[in-house]
Tab-separated table of C-alpha atoms and ligand atoms in Angstrom:
chain	number	residue	atom	x	y	z
A	13	MET	CA	-17.836	17.446	16.302
A	14	ILE	CA	-16.004	18.139	12.750
A	15	SER	CA	-14.764	21.620	12.398
A	16	ALA	CA	-13.119	23.551	9.630
A	17	ILE	CA	-12.160	27.364	9.254
A	18	ALA	CA	-12.092	29.555	6.490
A	19	PRO	CA	-10.506	32.997	6.135
A	20	ALA	CA	-12.422	36.618	5.661
A	21	LYS	CA	-11.176	38.199	2.470
A	22	ILE	CA	-10.619	41.923	1.073
A	23	ASN	CA	-10.096	42.785	-2.666
A	24	LEU	CA	-7.176	44.398	-3.610
A	25	ALA	CA	-8.446	45.585	-6.636
A	26	PHE	CA	-12.146	44.818	-8.003
A	27	TYR	CA	-13.562	45.886	-11.541
A	28	SER	CA	-16.832	44.907	-12.547
A	29	GLY	CA	-18.091	44.805	-16.117
A	30	PRO	CA	-21.671	45.706	-16.943
A	31	ARG	CA	-24.930	43.846	-15.952
A	32	ARG	CA	-25.280	40.615	-18.147
A	33	PRO	CA	-28.490	39.837	-19.310
A	34	ASP	CA	-28.680	36.842	-16.597
A	35	GLY	CA	-28.615	39.238	-13.986
A	36	TYR	CA	-24.289	38.582	-13.048
A	37	HIS	CA	-21.151	40.974	-13.728
A	38	GLU	CA	-17.909	39.582	-14.860
A	39	VAL	CA	-15.525	40.988	-12.370
A	40	VAL	CA	-11.788	40.986	-12.453
A	41	SER	CA	-10.661	40.471	-8.840
A	42	VAL	CA	-7.639	40.384	-6.863
A	43	TYR	CA	-8.506	38.803	-3.803
A	44	GLN	CA	-6.010	38.358	-0.341
A	45	ALA	CA	-6.828	36.042	2.407
A	46	LEU	CA	-7.188	37.635	5.912
A	47	ASP	CA	-5.602	35.978	8.898
A	48	LEU	CA	-9.159	36.274	10.360
A	49	PHE	CA	-10.958	32.900	10.496
A	50	GLU	CA	-14.994	31.711	10.013
A	51	LYS	CA	-15.051	28.190	12.061
A	52	VAL	CA	-18.052	25.760	11.482
A	53	SER	CA	-18.529	22.788	13.443
A	54	VAL	CA	-20.914	19.816	12.308
A	55	GLU	CA	-22.725	17.074	14.021
A	56	THR	CA	-25.365	14.804	13.027
A	57	ALA	CA	-29.038	16.197	14.294
A	58	LEU	CA	-32.396	14.755	13.864
A	59	GLU	CA	-33.394	18.152	11.964
A	60	TRP	CA	-31.212	20.770	10.400
A	61	ILE	CA	-30.248	23.041	12.990
A	62	VAL	CA	-27.860	26.598	12.610
A	63	GLU	CA	-26.623	28.114	15.616
A	64	VAL	CA	-24.617	31.393	15.344
A	65	THR	CA	-21.712	32.143	18.321
A	66	GLY	CA	-19.824	35.137	18.730
A	67	ALA	CA	-21.817	37.703	16.269
A	68	THR	CA	-23.236	40.944	18.292
A	69	LEU	CA	-27.013	41.480	18.460
A	70	ALA	CA	-27.235	43.825	15.800
A	71	GLU	CA	-25.002	41.380	13.661
A	72	SER	CA	-27.356	38.017	14.473
A	73	ALA	CA	-30.590	39.691	13.677
A	74	ARG	CA	-29.024	39.874	9.643
A	75	ILE	CA	-27.687	35.968	9.898
A	76	PRO	CA	-30.643	33.586	9.167
A	77	THR	CA	-30.655	30.252	10.936
A	78	ASP	CA	-33.003	28.562	8.241
A	79	LYS	CA	-32.194	26.722	5.448
A	80	THR	CA	-31.343	30.088	3.756
A	81	ASN	CA	-27.960	30.585	5.871
A	82	LEU	CA	-25.265	29.389	3.495
A	83	VAL	CA	-23.835	26.791	5.700
A	84	VAL	CA	-27.070	24.556	4.662
A	85	LYS	CA	-26.861	26.090	1.115
A	86	ALA	CA	-23.696	24.430	0.639
A	87	ALA	CA	-24.517	21.050	2.790
A	88	LEU	CA	-27.789	20.814	0.135
A	89	ALA	CA	-25.245	21.699	-3.294
A	90	LEU	CA	-22.671	19.231	-1.339
A	91	ALA	CA	-25.125	16.645	-1.051
A	92	GLU	CA	-27.030	17.313	-4.568
A	93	HIS	CA	-23.569	16.712	-6.314
A	94	ALA	CA	-22.801	13.487	-4.401
A	95	GLY	CA	-25.742	12.406	-5.483
A	96	ILE	CA	-27.749	11.990	-2.104
A	97	LEU	CA	-31.046	12.406	-2.193
A	98	ASN	CA	-31.951	12.773	1.719
A	99	PRO	CA	-29.080	14.138	3.220
A	100	GLN	CA	-28.502	13.810	6.910
A	101	PRO	CA	-30.046	16.750	8.980
A	102	MET	CA	-26.457	18.287	10.616
A	103	ARG	CA	-26.421	20.837	13.554
A	104	LEU	CA	-23.630	23.397	12.323
A	105	VAL	CA	-22.354	25.722	14.603
A	106	ILE	CA	-20.793	29.249	13.425
A	107	GLU	CA	-18.374	30.895	15.157
A	108	LYS	CA	-18.664	34.221	13.700
A	109	ARG	CA	-15.510	36.867	13.915
A	110	VAL	CA	-16.194	38.979	11.000
A	111	PRO	CA	-19.901	41.186	10.378
A	112	ALA	CA	-22.611	39.836	7.999
A	113	ALA	CA	-23.094	42.041	4.572
A	114	ALA	CA	-19.683	43.629	5.586
A	115	GLY	CA	-18.440	42.825	2.289
A	116	VAL	CA	-15.089	40.608	3.571
A	117	ALA	CA	-17.152	37.337	3.039
A	118	GLY	CA	-17.553	36.172	6.484
A	119	GLY	CA	-20.660	34.395	5.047
A	120	SER	CA	-18.577	32.851	2.171
A	121	ALA	CA	-16.245	31.855	4.483
A	122	ASP	CA	-19.182	29.922	6.633
A	123	ALA	CA	-19.924	28.210	3.256
A	124	ALA	CA	-16.310	27.005	2.451
A	125	ALA	CA	-15.835	25.983	6.084
A	126	SER	CA	-19.269	23.996	5.961
A	127	LEU	CA	-18.188	22.304	2.464
A	128	LEU	CA	-15.231	21.204	4.125
A	129	ALA	CA	-16.368	19.773	7.259
A	130	LEU	CA	-19.496	18.064	5.938
A	131	ASN	CA	-17.155	16.421	3.136
A	132	ARG	CA	-15.396	14.841	5.632
A	133	ALA	CA	-18.384	14.325	8.342
A	134	TRP	CA	-20.505	12.619	5.257
A	135	GLY	CA	-17.373	10.700	4.388
A	136	LEU	CA	-17.380	11.767	0.567
A	137	ASP	CA	-13.428	12.557	0.226
A	138	LEU	CA	-14.454	14.709	-3.019
A	139	SER	CA	-11.235	16.764	-3.965
A	140	ARG	CA	-10.477	20.373	-3.291
A	141	ASP	CA	-11.143	20.966	-6.960
A	142	GLU	CA	-14.692	19.045	-7.006
A	143	LEU	CA	-15.694	21.360	-3.493
A	144	SER	CA	-14.709	24.520	-5.790
A	145	VAL	CA	-17.122	23.583	-8.081
A	146	ILE	CA	-19.735	22.920	-5.716
A	147	ALA	CA	-18.593	26.380	-3.569
A	148	SER	CA	-19.088	28.505	-7.180
A	149	LYS	CA	-22.679	27.456	-6.511
A	150	VAL	CA	-22.925	28.741	-3.283
A	151	GLY	CA	-21.469	32.317	-3.896
A	152	ALA	CA	-18.892	33.832	-5.911
A	153	ASP	CA	-16.966	34.463	-2.981
A	154	VAL	CA	-17.156	30.859	-1.699
A	155	PRO	CA	-14.247	29.318	-3.651
A	156	PHE	CA	-12.179	31.896	-2.973
A	157	SER	CA	-12.424	31.159	1.060
A	158	LEU	CA	-11.715	27.923	0.123
A	159	LEU	CA	-8.582	28.517	-1.645
A	160	GLY	CA	-6.947	31.585	0.326
A	161	GLY	CA	-3.712	33.405	-0.072
A	162	THR	CA	-4.024	35.678	-3.044
A	163	ALA	CA	-5.677	35.106	-6.127
A	164	LEU	CA	-6.894	36.229	-9.079
A	165	GLY	CA	-10.653	35.729	-9.711
A	166	VAL	CA	-12.488	36.262	-13.118
A	167	GLY	CA	-15.619	35.207	-14.558
A	168	ILE	CA	-18.347	36.005	-11.700
A	169	GLY	CA	-15.153	35.709	-9.353
A	170	THR	CA	-15.543	32.175	-9.145
A	171	GLU	CA	-12.083	30.894	-11.533
A	172	LEU	CA	-9.311	31.579	-9.461
A	173	PHE	CA	-5.740	31.724	-10.571
A	174	PRO	CA	-3.512	31.830	-7.670
A	175	LEU	CA	-0.682	34.847	-7.897
A	176	ALA	CA	2.351	35.186	-6.293
A	177	PRO	CA	1.729	36.257	-2.368
A	178	PHE	CA	1.412	39.702	-1.569
A	179	PRO	CA	4.039	41.090	0.499
A	180	GLU	CA	2.800	40.221	3.987
A	181	SER	CA	1.379	43.428	5.768
A	182	TYR	CA	-1.056	44.571	8.643
A	183	VAL	CA	-4.262	44.720	7.643
A	184	LEU	CA	-6.817	47.406	9.181
A	185	LEU	CA	-10.686	46.755	8.837
A	186	ILE	CA	-12.631	49.350	9.473
A	187	PHE	CA	-16.328	48.260	10.047
A	188	SER	CA	-19.690	50.429	9.897
A	189	THR	CA	-23.044	49.762	10.042
A	190	PRO	CA	-25.694	49.655	8.549
A	191	GLY	CA	-24.121	46.631	6.178
A	192	LEU	CA	-24.282	46.484	2.520
A	193	ALA	CA	-26.310	44.075	0.717
A	194	THR	CA	-24.089	42.731	-2.010
A	195	ALA	CA	-26.735	42.956	-4.347
A	196	ASP	CA	-28.137	46.300	-3.580
A	197	VAL	CA	-25.007	47.973	-4.135
A	198	PHE	CA	-24.655	46.036	-7.749
A	199	SER	CA	-27.745	47.369	-8.687
A	200	GLU	CA	-26.898	51.193	-7.800
A	201	PHE	CA	-23.323	50.162	-9.846
A	202	ASP	CA	-25.788	49.296	-12.525
A	203	ARG	CA	-27.489	52.834	-12.067
A	204	LEU	CA	-24.454	54.883	-12.254
A	205	LEU	CA	-22.423	52.841	-14.529
A	206	PRO	CA	-24.299	51.279	-16.699
A	207	HIS	CA	-21.633	50.383	-19.366
A	208	GLY	CA	-19.292	48.727	-16.525
A	209	ASP	CA	-16.196	49.405	-15.547
A	210	MET	CA	-13.717	46.804	-16.421
A	211	LYS	CA	-9.793	46.083	-17.335
A	212	ASP	CA	-8.412	43.353	-19.000
A	213	ALA	CA	-7.137	40.370	-16.745
A	214	SER	CA	-4.218	39.847	-17.970
A	215	GLN	CA	-3.554	43.446	-18.089
A	216	VAL	CA	-4.147	43.289	-14.137
A	217	THR	CA	-2.374	40.623	-13.460
A	218	GLN	CA	0.617	42.079	-15.187
A	219	GLN	CA	0.346	45.110	-12.887
A	220	TYR	CA	0.078	43.097	-10.371
A	221	GLU	CA	3.396	41.128	-10.673
A	222	THR	CA	5.397	44.259	-11.243
A	223	ALA	CA	4.209	46.129	-8.767
A	224	PRO	CA	1.833	44.650	-6.277
A	225	ALA	CA	0.695	47.627	-4.449
A	226	SER	CA	0.014	49.860	-7.328
A	227	ILE	CA	-3.121	47.922	-7.520
A	228	VAL	CA	-4.429	48.336	-4.095
A	229	GLY	CA	-7.762	49.940	-3.251
A	230	ILE	CA	-8.839	49.996	-7.127
A	231	ASN	CA	-13.026	49.239	-6.614
A	232	SER	CA	-15.529	49.386	-9.331
A	233	LEU	CA	-18.434	49.287	-6.562
A	234	GLU	CA	-16.808	52.330	-4.552
A	235	ARG	CA	-18.735	55.122	-6.230
A	236	ALA	CA	-21.858	53.067	-5.744
A	237	ALA	CA	-21.154	51.676	-2.258
A	238	PHE	CA	-20.542	55.783	-1.255
A	239	SER	CA	-23.845	56.572	-2.880
A	240	LEU	CA	-26.080	54.195	-0.634
A	241	ARG	CA	-23.980	55.091	2.522
A	242	ALA	CA	-22.869	58.399	2.008
A	243	ASP	CA	-21.010	58.329	5.431
A	244	LEU	CA	-18.456	55.935	3.955
A	245	ALA	CA	-16.306	58.732	1.667
A	246	GLY	CA	-16.057	60.984	4.967
A	247	ILE	CA	-15.136	57.792	7.097
A	248	ALA	CA	-12.213	56.669	4.100
A	249	SER	CA	-10.652	60.196	4.145
A	250	ARG	CA	-10.256	60.650	8.206
A	251	VAL	CA	-6.614	59.919	8.159
A	252	PRO	CA	-4.806	62.862	6.578
A	253	GLY	CA	-2.758	61.612	3.763
A	254	GLN	CA	-4.086	57.945	3.593
A	255	ARG	CA	-7.419	57.678	2.126
A	256	ALA	CA	-8.775	53.803	3.432
A	257	TYR	CA	-9.967	51.296	0.664
A	258	LEU	CA	-13.139	49.807	0.129
A	259	SER	CA	-13.560	46.035	0.221
A	260	GLY	CA	-15.990	44.035	-1.972
A	261	SER	CA	-19.233	45.864	-1.774
A	262	GLY	CA	-18.378	47.518	1.142
A	263	PRO	CA	-19.066	48.977	3.852
A	264	THR	CA	-15.731	47.582	5.325
A	265	LEU	CA	-13.028	50.079	4.500
A	266	TYR	CA	-9.239	48.542	4.916
A	267	LEU	CA	-5.887	49.825	5.288
A	268	LEU	CA	-2.747	48.183	4.967
A	269	SER	CA	0.749	48.724	6.142
A	270	GLN	CA	3.795	46.638	6.612
A	271	ASP	CA	4.375	49.118	9.915
A	272	ARG	CA	2.372	47.437	12.809
A	273	LEU	CA	2.868	50.839	14.709
A	274	GLU	CA	1.394	52.690	11.759
A	275	ILE	CA	-1.634	50.504	11.942
A	276	GLU	CA	-1.943	50.681	15.429
A	277	THR	CA	-1.928	54.678	15.415
A	278	TRP	CA	-4.569	54.946	12.475
A	279	ALA	CA	-6.712	51.754	14.533
A	280	ARG	CA	-6.551	54.423	17.463
A	281	GLU	CA	-7.797	57.394	15.296
A	282	PHE	CA	-10.449	55.652	13.795
A	283	SER	CA	-11.496	54.452	17.031
A	284	SER	CA	-11.620	57.722	18.661
A	285	LEU	CA	-14.411	59.174	16.139
A	286	GLY	CA	-16.337	56.034	16.769
A	287	GLN	CA	-15.519	53.555	14.551
A	288	GLU	CA	-15.260	49.964	14.820
A	289	THR	CA	-11.510	48.661	13.851
A	290	LEU	CA	-9.712	45.079	13.912
A	291	ILE	CA	-6.327	44.762	13.498
A	292	THR	CA	-5.200	41.712	11.250
A	293	LYS	CA	-2.802	40.456	8.643
A	294	THR	CA	-2.714	39.248	5.272
A	295	SER	CA	-2.544	35.239	4.816
A	296	LEU	CA	-1.521	32.607	2.761
A	297	ALA	CA	-3.968	30.044	4.165
A	298	GLY	CA	-7.214	28.692	2.885
A	299	ALA	CA	-9.940	26.592	4.328
A	300	GLU	CA	-8.261	23.867	6.413
A	301	LEU	CA	-10.273	21.283	8.883
A	302	LYS	CA	-9.526	22.032	12.485
A	303	ASN	CA	-10.639	20.434	15.433
L	417	ATP	P1	-20.276	38.615	3.795
L	417	ATP	O1	-19.919	37.239	3.160
L	417	ATP	O2	-19.334	38.702	5.066
L	417	ATP	O3	-21.902	38.007	4.535
L	417	ATP	P2	-21.248	40.283	1.662
L	417	ATP	O4	-20.774	41.513	1.443
L	417	ATP	O5	-20.652	39.323	0.682
L	417	ATP	O6	-20.888	39.797	3.607
L	417	ATP	P3	-24.083	39.726	1.070
L	417	ATP	O7	-23.663	39.345	0.158
L	417	ATP	O8	-25.019	41.101	1.317
L	417	ATP	O9	-22.544	40.017	2.127
L	417	ATP	O10	-24.657	38.729	2.276
L	417	ATP	C1	-25.162	38.857	3.959
L	417	ATP	C2	-26.229	38.460	3.676
L	417	ATP	O11	-26.315	36.944	3.577
L	417	ATP	C3	-26.930	38.727	5.126
L	417	ATP	O12	-27.194	39.973	5.351
L	417	ATP	C4	-27.649	37.672	5.594
L	417	ATP	O13	-28.831	37.789	5.333
L	417	ATP	C5	-27.012	36.253	4.732
L	417	ATP	N1	-26.407	35.100	5.360
L	417	ATP	C6	-26.811	33.881	5.317
L	417	ATP	N2	-26.011	32.766	5.761
L	417	ATP	C7	-25.196	33.824	5.965
L	417	ATP	C8	-23.891	33.329	6.998
L	417	ATP	N3	-23.576	32.475	7.471
L	417	ATP	N4	-23.168	34.775	7.546
L	417	ATP	C9	-23.662	35.952	7.123
L	417	ATP	N5	-24.620	35.955	6.488
L	417	ATP	C10	-25.663	35.338	5.898
């Protein structure tokens, strides 16, 4: 089998404009890759097969194993781009480490890893730039999962500009259920903030370059996510004096620190309150082939 890994992400900052007539939103996003990778392995098969390993029972119920899975969508987009009319059916095995519909782009990472593995399996030899164009057709966060590191995302989040790496930090992820579908959070955002909540991309970049930590935690979708999941605001402020931030459309919250002991203390605090947590780190890596 040919395998590839791709990172999950958090949004250090996320601004969104109003809903466009085509239904999309312009965003300004500072993406940060995590040292937390999804793995997708592929091999030829008689029909399309998607297998998910590692997901808990509750999560796997949310993850489709038919052609609506992002790994198959990525495969079909790749075939279309390469002019393959009848793509070779494949067995795609996803090793899932992050929950679905969590706002940390686990599904997008699956799609990015699928693109990279199939590019090799089908002998296409497409460049990273070409794969990124295909990725943008699969989902807004897929190009970033290919690229990794720290990057500014504009347009619908698919036009990427690498930024100087965020100072290496430990990241505490605070998961919770039920998950939030990105589309539902944007609909609530449209209702609450019909004029959007945008900021100029060059201003955000300048602020990041001057003081990277100063942008952390700004998220236009927070009000909408907290409106749909009333318990989230309470969870976010459980550590006195240290608010946890929403990643993407949530519901995953995160805390950053360069001090591992501090992160472990916070993790214990959230765990004692029944919250599922995971300690990871910021990462410079993007998607790569891995056997
Ligand atoms: P993530 O990308 O981590 O799943 P997200 O917050 O971006 O998080 P959504 O945009 O809401 O999530 O999409 C999650 C939904 O996508 C899931 O509920 C599931 O139905 C569908 N999906 C399709 N393929 C996958 C996959 N490989 N992994 C996870 N979800 C997937």
